[in-house]
Short mmCIF file of N, CA and C in Angstrom, two decimals:
data_model
loop_
_atom_site.label_atom_id
_atom_site.label_comp_id
_atom_site.label_asym_id
_atom_site.label_seq_id
_atom_site.Cartn_x
_atom_site.Cartn_y
_atom_site.Cartn_z
N ASP A 1 -93.60 -22.56 -90.66
CA ASP A 1 -93.92 -22.85 -89.28
C ASP A 1 -94.24 -21.59 -88.48
N GLN A 2 -93.54 -20.49 -88.78
CA GLN A 2 -93.84 -19.23 -88.07
C GLN A 2 -95.24 -18.75 -88.41
N TYR A 3 -95.60 -18.88 -89.68
CA TYR A 3 -96.94 -18.46 -90.08
C TYR A 3 -98.00 -19.31 -89.39
N ARG A 4 -97.79 -20.61 -89.36
CA ARG A 4 -98.76 -21.50 -88.72
C ARG A 4 -98.88 -21.19 -87.23
N ALA A 5 -97.76 -20.90 -86.58
CA ALA A 5 -97.80 -20.54 -85.16
C ALA A 5 -98.56 -19.23 -84.96
N TRP A 6 -98.31 -18.26 -85.81
CA TRP A 6 -99.02 -16.98 -85.73
C TRP A 6 -100.52 -17.20 -85.92
N LEU A 7 -100.87 -18.02 -86.93
CA LEU A 7 -102.28 -18.27 -87.22
C LEU A 7 -102.97 -19.00 -86.06
N ARG A 8 -102.29 -19.95 -85.46
CA ARG A 8 -102.86 -20.64 -84.29
C ARG A 8 -103.17 -19.63 -83.18
N ASN A 9 -102.23 -18.74 -82.91
CA ASN A 9 -102.44 -17.72 -81.87
C ASN A 9 -103.58 -16.77 -82.24
N PHE A 10 -103.67 -16.45 -83.52
CA PHE A 10 -104.71 -15.54 -83.98
C PHE A 10 -106.10 -16.18 -83.89
N LEU A 11 -106.20 -17.43 -84.29
CA LEU A 11 -107.50 -18.10 -84.35
C LEU A 11 -107.96 -18.71 -83.02
N ARG A 12 -107.02 -18.99 -82.12
CA ARG A 12 -107.36 -19.69 -80.87
C ARG A 12 -108.54 -19.05 -80.14
N PRO A 13 -108.57 -17.72 -79.91
CA PRO A 13 -109.72 -17.16 -79.20
C PRO A 13 -111.05 -17.39 -79.92
N MET A 14 -111.02 -17.33 -81.24
CA MET A 14 -112.24 -17.55 -82.01
C MET A 14 -112.68 -19.02 -81.91
N VAL A 15 -111.73 -19.94 -81.99
CA VAL A 15 -112.05 -21.36 -81.85
C VAL A 15 -112.61 -21.64 -80.47
N ASN A 16 -112.00 -21.07 -79.45
CA ASN A 16 -112.49 -21.27 -78.08
C ASN A 16 -113.90 -20.72 -77.91
N ASP A 17 -114.17 -19.59 -78.53
CA ASP A 17 -115.48 -18.98 -78.43
C ASP A 17 -116.54 -19.77 -79.21
N LEU A 18 -116.19 -20.20 -80.42
CA LEU A 18 -117.14 -20.94 -81.26
C LEU A 18 -117.38 -22.36 -80.75
N GLY A 19 -116.31 -23.01 -80.32
CA GLY A 19 -116.42 -24.41 -79.92
C GLY A 19 -116.74 -25.31 -81.11
N TRP A 20 -117.00 -26.56 -80.80
CA TRP A 20 -117.29 -27.56 -81.83
C TRP A 20 -118.78 -27.83 -81.97
N GLN A 21 -119.55 -27.44 -80.97
CA GLN A 21 -120.99 -27.69 -80.98
C GLN A 21 -121.73 -26.36 -80.88
N PRO A 22 -122.88 -26.26 -81.53
CA PRO A 22 -123.66 -25.02 -81.45
C PRO A 22 -124.20 -24.78 -80.05
N LYS A 23 -124.36 -23.52 -79.75
CA LYS A 23 -124.92 -23.12 -78.47
C LYS A 23 -126.39 -22.74 -78.68
N PRO A 24 -127.21 -22.92 -77.68
CA PRO A 24 -128.63 -22.54 -77.82
C PRO A 24 -128.77 -21.08 -78.24
N GLY A 25 -129.62 -20.85 -79.23
CA GLY A 25 -129.89 -19.49 -79.68
C GLY A 25 -128.83 -18.89 -80.56
N GLU A 26 -127.85 -19.66 -80.96
CA GLU A 26 -126.77 -19.12 -81.77
C GLU A 26 -127.28 -18.78 -83.18
N SER A 27 -126.71 -17.76 -83.78
CA SER A 27 -127.15 -17.29 -85.10
C SER A 27 -126.70 -18.24 -86.21
N ASP A 28 -127.37 -18.13 -87.35
CA ASP A 28 -126.98 -18.90 -88.53
C ASP A 28 -125.57 -18.52 -88.99
N GLU A 29 -125.23 -17.25 -88.84
CA GLU A 29 -123.89 -16.79 -89.23
C GLU A 29 -122.81 -17.50 -88.41
N THR A 30 -123.06 -17.66 -87.13
CA THR A 30 -122.10 -18.35 -86.27
C THR A 30 -121.99 -19.81 -86.66
N ARG A 31 -123.11 -20.45 -86.96
CA ARG A 31 -123.09 -21.85 -87.40
C ARG A 31 -122.32 -21.99 -88.71
N GLN A 32 -122.42 -21.02 -89.58
CA GLN A 32 -121.70 -21.07 -90.85
C GLN A 32 -120.22 -20.74 -90.68
N LEU A 33 -119.90 -19.93 -89.70
CA LEU A 33 -118.51 -19.55 -89.46
C LEU A 33 -117.70 -20.70 -88.86
N ARG A 34 -118.32 -21.51 -88.01
CA ARG A 34 -117.62 -22.57 -87.28
C ARG A 34 -116.78 -23.47 -88.19
N PRO A 35 -117.34 -24.09 -89.25
CA PRO A 35 -116.51 -24.99 -90.05
C PRO A 35 -115.36 -24.27 -90.76
N SER A 36 -115.54 -23.01 -91.09
CA SER A 36 -114.46 -22.26 -91.75
C SER A 36 -113.30 -22.01 -90.79
N VAL A 37 -113.63 -21.61 -89.58
CA VAL A 37 -112.58 -21.31 -88.58
C VAL A 37 -111.88 -22.61 -88.16
N LEU A 38 -112.66 -23.66 -87.89
CA LEU A 38 -112.04 -24.93 -87.52
C LEU A 38 -111.21 -25.48 -88.67
N GLY A 39 -111.70 -25.30 -89.89
CA GLY A 39 -110.94 -25.74 -91.06
C GLY A 39 -109.62 -25.00 -91.18
N ALA A 40 -109.64 -23.69 -91.00
CA ALA A 40 -108.39 -22.91 -91.07
C ALA A 40 -107.43 -23.33 -89.96
N MET A 41 -107.98 -23.56 -88.77
CA MET A 41 -107.13 -23.96 -87.64
C MET A 41 -106.49 -25.33 -87.89
N GLY A 42 -107.19 -26.21 -88.55
CA GLY A 42 -106.64 -27.53 -88.82
C GLY A 42 -105.84 -27.60 -90.10
N PHE A 43 -106.43 -27.19 -91.21
CA PHE A 43 -105.78 -27.31 -92.51
C PHE A 43 -104.58 -26.39 -92.67
N VAL A 44 -104.75 -25.14 -92.30
CA VAL A 44 -103.69 -24.17 -92.54
C VAL A 44 -102.74 -24.09 -91.35
N ALA A 45 -103.29 -23.92 -90.14
CA ALA A 45 -102.44 -23.76 -88.95
C ALA A 45 -101.92 -25.09 -88.43
N ARG A 46 -102.52 -26.19 -88.84
CA ARG A 46 -102.13 -27.54 -88.40
C ARG A 46 -102.06 -27.63 -86.87
N ASP A 47 -103.08 -27.05 -86.23
CA ASP A 47 -103.14 -27.04 -84.77
C ASP A 47 -103.34 -28.46 -84.24
N PRO A 48 -102.42 -28.96 -83.42
CA PRO A 48 -102.53 -30.33 -82.91
C PRO A 48 -103.82 -30.60 -82.13
N GLN A 49 -104.26 -29.64 -81.31
CA GLN A 49 -105.51 -29.81 -80.55
C GLN A 49 -106.70 -29.98 -81.48
N THR A 50 -106.76 -29.15 -82.50
CA THR A 50 -107.86 -29.19 -83.46
C THR A 50 -107.86 -30.52 -84.21
N LEU A 51 -106.69 -30.94 -84.64
CA LEU A 51 -106.59 -32.21 -85.38
C LEU A 51 -106.95 -33.40 -84.50
N GLN A 52 -106.56 -33.34 -83.24
CA GLN A 52 -106.89 -34.42 -82.30
C GLN A 52 -108.39 -34.48 -82.06
N GLU A 53 -109.01 -33.33 -81.84
CA GLU A 53 -110.45 -33.30 -81.61
C GLU A 53 -111.21 -33.74 -82.87
N ALA A 54 -110.72 -33.34 -84.04
CA ALA A 54 -111.36 -33.78 -85.28
C ALA A 54 -111.29 -35.30 -85.42
N ARG A 55 -110.17 -35.88 -85.07
CA ARG A 55 -110.03 -37.34 -85.15
C ARG A 55 -111.02 -38.02 -84.20
N ARG A 56 -111.15 -37.48 -82.99
CA ARG A 56 -112.09 -38.04 -82.02
C ARG A 56 -113.51 -37.95 -82.54
N MET A 57 -113.86 -36.78 -83.07
CA MET A 57 -115.22 -36.57 -83.56
C MET A 57 -115.50 -37.39 -84.83
N ALA A 58 -114.49 -37.61 -85.65
CA ALA A 58 -114.67 -38.45 -86.84
C ALA A 58 -115.01 -39.87 -86.42
N GLN A 59 -114.33 -40.36 -85.39
CA GLN A 59 -114.64 -41.70 -84.88
C GLN A 59 -116.08 -41.74 -84.37
N GLU A 60 -116.48 -40.70 -83.68
CA GLU A 60 -117.84 -40.59 -83.17
C GLU A 60 -118.85 -40.56 -84.32
N TYR A 61 -118.54 -39.77 -85.34
CA TYR A 61 -119.43 -39.65 -86.50
C TYR A 61 -119.59 -40.99 -87.22
N MET A 62 -118.50 -41.74 -87.33
CA MET A 62 -118.58 -43.03 -88.01
C MET A 62 -119.48 -44.01 -87.25
N LYS A 63 -119.51 -43.89 -85.93
CA LYS A 63 -120.37 -44.76 -85.12
C LYS A 63 -121.81 -44.29 -85.13
N GLU A 64 -121.98 -42.96 -85.03
CA GLU A 64 -123.31 -42.37 -84.86
C GLU A 64 -123.34 -41.01 -85.56
N PRO A 65 -123.62 -40.97 -86.89
CA PRO A 65 -123.57 -39.70 -87.63
C PRO A 65 -124.33 -38.53 -86.99
N PRO A 66 -125.53 -38.74 -86.41
CA PRO A 66 -126.22 -37.59 -85.82
C PRO A 66 -125.51 -36.98 -84.61
N SER A 67 -124.49 -37.65 -84.09
CA SER A 67 -123.79 -37.13 -82.91
C SER A 67 -122.92 -35.92 -83.23
N VAL A 68 -122.67 -35.68 -84.51
CA VAL A 68 -121.84 -34.55 -84.94
C VAL A 68 -122.71 -33.58 -85.73
N GLU A 69 -122.64 -32.32 -85.37
CA GLU A 69 -123.41 -31.27 -86.04
C GLU A 69 -123.18 -31.38 -87.56
N PRO A 70 -124.26 -31.45 -88.35
CA PRO A 70 -124.11 -31.65 -89.80
C PRO A 70 -123.23 -30.62 -90.51
N ASN A 71 -123.27 -29.36 -90.06
CA ASN A 71 -122.48 -28.36 -90.78
C ASN A 71 -120.98 -28.44 -90.50
N ILE A 72 -120.55 -29.24 -89.53
CA ILE A 72 -119.10 -29.43 -89.34
C ILE A 72 -118.66 -30.86 -89.64
N ALA A 73 -119.61 -31.74 -89.97
CA ALA A 73 -119.26 -33.15 -90.19
C ALA A 73 -118.23 -33.31 -91.31
N GLY A 74 -118.40 -32.61 -92.41
CA GLY A 74 -117.44 -32.70 -93.50
C GLY A 74 -116.07 -32.21 -93.10
N ALA A 75 -116.03 -31.10 -92.37
CA ALA A 75 -114.74 -30.57 -91.90
C ALA A 75 -114.08 -31.54 -90.93
N VAL A 76 -114.86 -32.13 -90.05
CA VAL A 76 -114.33 -33.10 -89.08
C VAL A 76 -113.68 -34.27 -89.81
N LEU A 77 -114.40 -34.84 -90.78
CA LEU A 77 -113.86 -35.98 -91.52
C LEU A 77 -112.59 -35.60 -92.29
N SER A 78 -112.61 -34.44 -92.91
CA SER A 78 -111.45 -33.99 -93.69
C SER A 78 -110.25 -33.69 -92.80
N LEU A 79 -110.47 -33.05 -91.68
CA LEU A 79 -109.37 -32.75 -90.77
C LEU A 79 -108.76 -34.03 -90.20
N ALA A 80 -109.61 -35.00 -89.87
CA ALA A 80 -109.09 -36.27 -89.36
C ALA A 80 -108.27 -36.98 -90.42
N ALA A 81 -108.64 -36.81 -91.68
CA ALA A 81 -107.93 -37.47 -92.77
C ALA A 81 -106.51 -36.92 -92.95
N LEU A 82 -106.28 -35.68 -92.57
CA LEU A 82 -104.96 -35.07 -92.77
C LEU A 82 -103.83 -35.93 -92.21
N GLN A 83 -104.05 -36.52 -91.06
CA GLN A 83 -103.04 -37.37 -90.45
C GLN A 83 -103.50 -38.83 -90.41
N GLY A 84 -104.49 -39.13 -91.24
CA GLY A 84 -105.08 -40.45 -91.23
C GLY A 84 -104.19 -41.50 -91.86
N ASP A 85 -104.42 -42.73 -91.44
CA ASP A 85 -103.65 -43.87 -91.94
C ASP A 85 -104.55 -44.73 -92.84
N ALA A 86 -104.00 -45.85 -93.31
CA ALA A 86 -104.74 -46.73 -94.21
C ALA A 86 -106.00 -47.29 -93.55
N GLN A 87 -105.95 -47.53 -92.26
CA GLN A 87 -107.13 -48.05 -91.55
C GLN A 87 -108.28 -47.05 -91.59
N LEU A 88 -107.98 -45.78 -91.32
CA LEU A 88 -109.02 -44.75 -91.37
C LEU A 88 -109.50 -44.58 -92.81
N TYR A 89 -108.59 -44.60 -93.76
CA TYR A 89 -108.95 -44.49 -95.17
C TYR A 89 -109.94 -45.59 -95.56
N ASP A 90 -109.62 -46.82 -95.20
CA ASP A 90 -110.50 -47.94 -95.52
C ASP A 90 -111.87 -47.79 -94.86
N ALA A 91 -111.89 -47.27 -93.65
CA ALA A 91 -113.17 -47.05 -92.96
C ALA A 91 -113.99 -45.99 -93.70
N TYR A 92 -113.34 -44.90 -94.15
CA TYR A 92 -114.04 -43.87 -94.91
C TYR A 92 -114.58 -44.45 -96.22
N LEU A 93 -113.76 -45.19 -96.92
CA LEU A 93 -114.16 -45.76 -98.21
C LEU A 93 -115.37 -46.67 -98.03
N ALA A 94 -115.35 -47.53 -97.01
CA ALA A 94 -116.47 -48.43 -96.75
C ALA A 94 -117.73 -47.65 -96.41
N ARG A 95 -117.59 -46.61 -95.61
CA ARG A 95 -118.77 -45.83 -95.23
C ARG A 95 -119.29 -45.00 -96.39
N MET A 96 -118.40 -44.54 -97.26
CA MET A 96 -118.83 -43.82 -98.45
C MET A 96 -119.68 -44.75 -99.32
N GLN A 97 -119.20 -45.96 -99.51
CA GLN A 97 -119.91 -46.91 -100.37
C GLN A 97 -121.24 -47.35 -99.77
N ALA A 98 -121.36 -47.31 -98.45
CA ALA A 98 -122.59 -47.71 -97.77
C ALA A 98 -123.43 -46.51 -97.32
N ALA A 99 -123.10 -45.32 -97.78
CA ALA A 99 -123.78 -44.10 -97.33
C ALA A 99 -125.29 -44.20 -97.55
N LYS A 100 -126.02 -43.67 -96.57
CA LYS A 100 -127.47 -43.70 -96.62
C LYS A 100 -128.08 -42.42 -97.17
N SER A 101 -127.25 -41.42 -97.39
CA SER A 101 -127.74 -40.16 -97.94
C SER A 101 -126.66 -39.55 -98.83
N PRO A 102 -127.06 -38.69 -99.76
CA PRO A 102 -126.06 -38.01 -100.59
C PRO A 102 -125.08 -37.18 -99.77
N GLU A 103 -125.58 -36.55 -98.70
CA GLU A 103 -124.69 -35.73 -97.86
C GLU A 103 -123.60 -36.59 -97.23
N GLU A 104 -123.99 -37.73 -96.71
CA GLU A 104 -123.02 -38.62 -96.08
C GLU A 104 -122.01 -39.12 -97.12
N TYR A 105 -122.52 -39.50 -98.29
CA TYR A 105 -121.64 -39.96 -99.36
C TYR A 105 -120.59 -38.90 -99.70
N PHE A 106 -121.04 -37.66 -99.92
CA PHE A 106 -120.11 -36.60 -100.34
C PHE A 106 -119.16 -36.19 -99.22
N ARG A 107 -119.58 -36.30 -97.97
CA ARG A 107 -118.66 -36.01 -96.87
C ARG A 107 -117.47 -36.97 -96.90
N TYR A 108 -117.77 -38.25 -97.05
CA TYR A 108 -116.69 -39.24 -97.10
C TYR A 108 -115.89 -39.13 -98.39
N ALA A 109 -116.55 -38.96 -99.51
CA ALA A 109 -115.85 -38.84 -100.80
C ALA A 109 -114.89 -37.66 -100.76
N GLY A 110 -115.33 -36.53 -100.23
CA GLY A 110 -114.46 -35.36 -100.15
C GLY A 110 -113.29 -35.59 -99.21
N ALA A 111 -113.57 -36.23 -98.08
CA ALA A 111 -112.52 -36.46 -97.09
C ALA A 111 -111.44 -37.41 -97.60
N LEU A 112 -111.79 -38.33 -98.49
CA LEU A 112 -110.78 -39.23 -99.05
C LEU A 112 -109.67 -38.45 -99.75
N SER A 113 -110.00 -37.28 -100.25
CA SER A 113 -109.01 -36.45 -100.94
C SER A 113 -108.06 -35.73 -99.98
N ASP A 114 -108.32 -35.79 -98.70
CA ASP A 114 -107.51 -35.06 -97.74
C ASP A 114 -106.44 -35.90 -97.04
N PHE A 115 -106.38 -37.18 -97.34
CA PHE A 115 -105.31 -38.02 -96.80
C PHE A 115 -104.00 -37.61 -97.47
N ARG A 116 -102.95 -37.42 -96.68
CA ARG A 116 -101.68 -36.93 -97.19
C ARG A 116 -100.68 -38.01 -97.59
N ASP A 117 -100.89 -39.23 -97.12
CA ASP A 117 -100.00 -40.33 -97.48
C ASP A 117 -100.06 -40.53 -99.00
N PRO A 118 -98.92 -40.49 -99.70
CA PRO A 118 -98.92 -40.62 -101.16
C PRO A 118 -99.60 -41.90 -101.67
N LYS A 119 -99.46 -43.00 -100.95
CA LYS A 119 -100.11 -44.24 -101.38
C LYS A 119 -101.63 -44.13 -101.29
N LEU A 120 -102.10 -43.45 -100.25
CA LEU A 120 -103.54 -43.26 -100.11
C LEU A 120 -104.06 -42.26 -101.14
N ALA A 121 -103.26 -41.25 -101.43
CA ALA A 121 -103.63 -40.28 -102.47
C ALA A 121 -103.76 -40.99 -103.83
N GLU A 122 -102.85 -41.90 -104.10
CA GLU A 122 -102.91 -42.66 -105.35
C GLU A 122 -104.17 -43.53 -105.38
N ARG A 123 -104.50 -44.13 -104.25
CA ARG A 123 -105.73 -44.93 -104.17
C ARG A 123 -106.96 -44.07 -104.45
N THR A 124 -106.94 -42.84 -103.95
CA THR A 124 -108.08 -41.94 -104.17
C THR A 124 -108.22 -41.61 -105.65
N LEU A 125 -107.12 -41.30 -106.29
CA LEU A 125 -107.18 -40.99 -107.72
C LEU A 125 -107.64 -42.20 -108.52
N ASN A 126 -107.17 -43.38 -108.17
CA ASN A 126 -107.61 -44.60 -108.86
C ASN A 126 -109.09 -44.87 -108.59
N ALA A 127 -109.52 -44.64 -107.36
CA ALA A 127 -110.93 -44.86 -107.01
C ALA A 127 -111.85 -43.91 -107.78
N ALA A 128 -111.36 -42.68 -108.04
CA ALA A 128 -112.17 -41.71 -108.77
C ALA A 128 -112.50 -42.20 -110.17
N LEU A 129 -111.70 -43.12 -110.68
CA LEU A 129 -111.92 -43.66 -112.02
C LEU A 129 -112.60 -45.03 -111.99
N SER A 130 -112.99 -45.47 -110.80
CA SER A 130 -113.58 -46.80 -110.66
C SER A 130 -115.05 -46.70 -110.25
N PRO A 131 -115.76 -47.83 -110.23
CA PRO A 131 -117.16 -47.82 -109.77
C PRO A 131 -117.32 -47.47 -108.29
N ALA A 132 -116.21 -47.46 -107.51
CA ALA A 132 -116.30 -47.13 -106.08
C ALA A 132 -116.76 -45.69 -105.85
N VAL A 133 -116.51 -44.82 -106.83
CA VAL A 133 -116.90 -43.42 -106.73
C VAL A 133 -117.91 -43.14 -107.85
N ARG A 134 -119.02 -42.57 -107.48
CA ARG A 134 -120.05 -42.25 -108.46
C ARG A 134 -119.47 -41.37 -109.56
N ARG A 135 -119.89 -41.63 -110.77
CA ARG A 135 -119.36 -40.92 -111.93
C ARG A 135 -119.43 -39.40 -111.76
N GLU A 136 -120.56 -38.92 -111.24
CA GLU A 136 -120.71 -37.46 -111.09
C GLU A 136 -119.78 -36.90 -110.01
N SER A 137 -119.21 -37.77 -109.18
CA SER A 137 -118.32 -37.33 -108.11
C SER A 137 -116.85 -37.38 -108.51
N ALA A 138 -116.53 -38.10 -109.57
CA ALA A 138 -115.13 -38.33 -109.93
C ALA A 138 -114.37 -37.02 -110.13
N ALA A 139 -114.97 -36.07 -110.83
CA ALA A 139 -114.29 -34.80 -111.08
C ALA A 139 -114.05 -34.05 -109.77
N LEU A 140 -115.01 -34.07 -108.87
CA LEU A 140 -114.86 -33.40 -107.58
C LEU A 140 -113.72 -34.03 -106.78
N VAL A 141 -113.70 -35.35 -106.72
CA VAL A 141 -112.65 -36.05 -105.98
C VAL A 141 -111.29 -35.75 -106.60
N TYR A 142 -111.21 -35.81 -107.90
CA TYR A 142 -109.94 -35.55 -108.59
C TYR A 142 -109.48 -34.12 -108.32
N ASP A 143 -110.40 -33.17 -108.44
CA ASP A 143 -110.05 -31.76 -108.21
C ASP A 143 -109.57 -31.53 -106.79
N ARG A 144 -110.27 -32.07 -105.81
CA ARG A 144 -109.85 -31.90 -104.41
C ARG A 144 -108.52 -32.57 -104.15
N GLN A 145 -108.32 -33.73 -104.75
CA GLN A 145 -107.07 -34.46 -104.55
C GLN A 145 -105.88 -33.68 -105.10
N THR A 146 -106.01 -33.15 -106.29
CA THR A 146 -104.89 -32.42 -106.87
C THR A 146 -104.68 -31.08 -106.18
N THR A 147 -105.75 -30.41 -105.78
CA THR A 147 -105.63 -29.15 -105.05
C THR A 147 -104.99 -29.36 -103.69
N ALA A 148 -105.28 -30.46 -103.03
CA ALA A 148 -104.71 -30.75 -101.70
C ALA A 148 -103.19 -30.84 -101.75
N ARG A 149 -102.64 -31.25 -102.84
CA ARG A 149 -101.18 -31.37 -102.97
C ARG A 149 -100.50 -30.00 -102.98
N LEU A 150 -101.26 -28.95 -103.28
CA LEU A 150 -100.70 -27.60 -103.33
C LEU A 150 -100.75 -26.88 -101.99
N ASP A 151 -101.35 -27.50 -101.00
CA ASP A 151 -101.60 -26.89 -99.70
C ASP A 151 -100.31 -26.65 -98.91
N LEU A 152 -99.83 -25.44 -98.96
CA LEU A 152 -98.69 -25.01 -98.15
C LEU A 152 -97.52 -26.00 -98.12
N GLY A 153 -97.19 -26.52 -99.26
CA GLY A 153 -96.00 -27.36 -99.37
C GLY A 153 -96.20 -28.80 -98.96
N ASP A 154 -97.42 -29.22 -98.68
CA ASP A 154 -97.65 -30.63 -98.32
C ASP A 154 -97.72 -31.47 -99.57
#
C-alpha cells in the first residue's frame, strides 16, 4: 500500500498533464505514452480516480466505440475490468463475440483476462478453450489470465 500511494503521488502530475483525450497538435510520443501511464496508475497504483474514469469510459466505449481514443481503448476496458462484476464480464464477452473488427475483438478478449473475481477468471480460462474465443487468441488469453494472477499479490 505504501508503494501504491507513492506511485499515485509520483504519476498524478503526469496523468493530469496527459489527460484521457489527445490535445490538438500533440506528438505521437505523447499519444503512445498515455496508455502506459494510465495503465500504471490503474493496474499498479490502483488509483481510485483512474479506475472510476476507466469504468465510465468503458461504458461509453461499449455504447459508441469511436467515442474513446483507439490507443487507450484497450487500457480503458482492462482497467474497468479490474473491479468489474459478472454483468460487465458478460457485456465484454457479448461484445467480443459480436466485434466488427479484429482490434475491437482483441480489446475485449484481452480485457476478459483482467477481471479479478476468481469465478470470472475461471470462466475466462474455460472460454479460452471454447469456440467463444478464436483459436489463435486462446494462447494470448491464457497467458494474460495467468500473468494477471501474479500482479502485486492479487
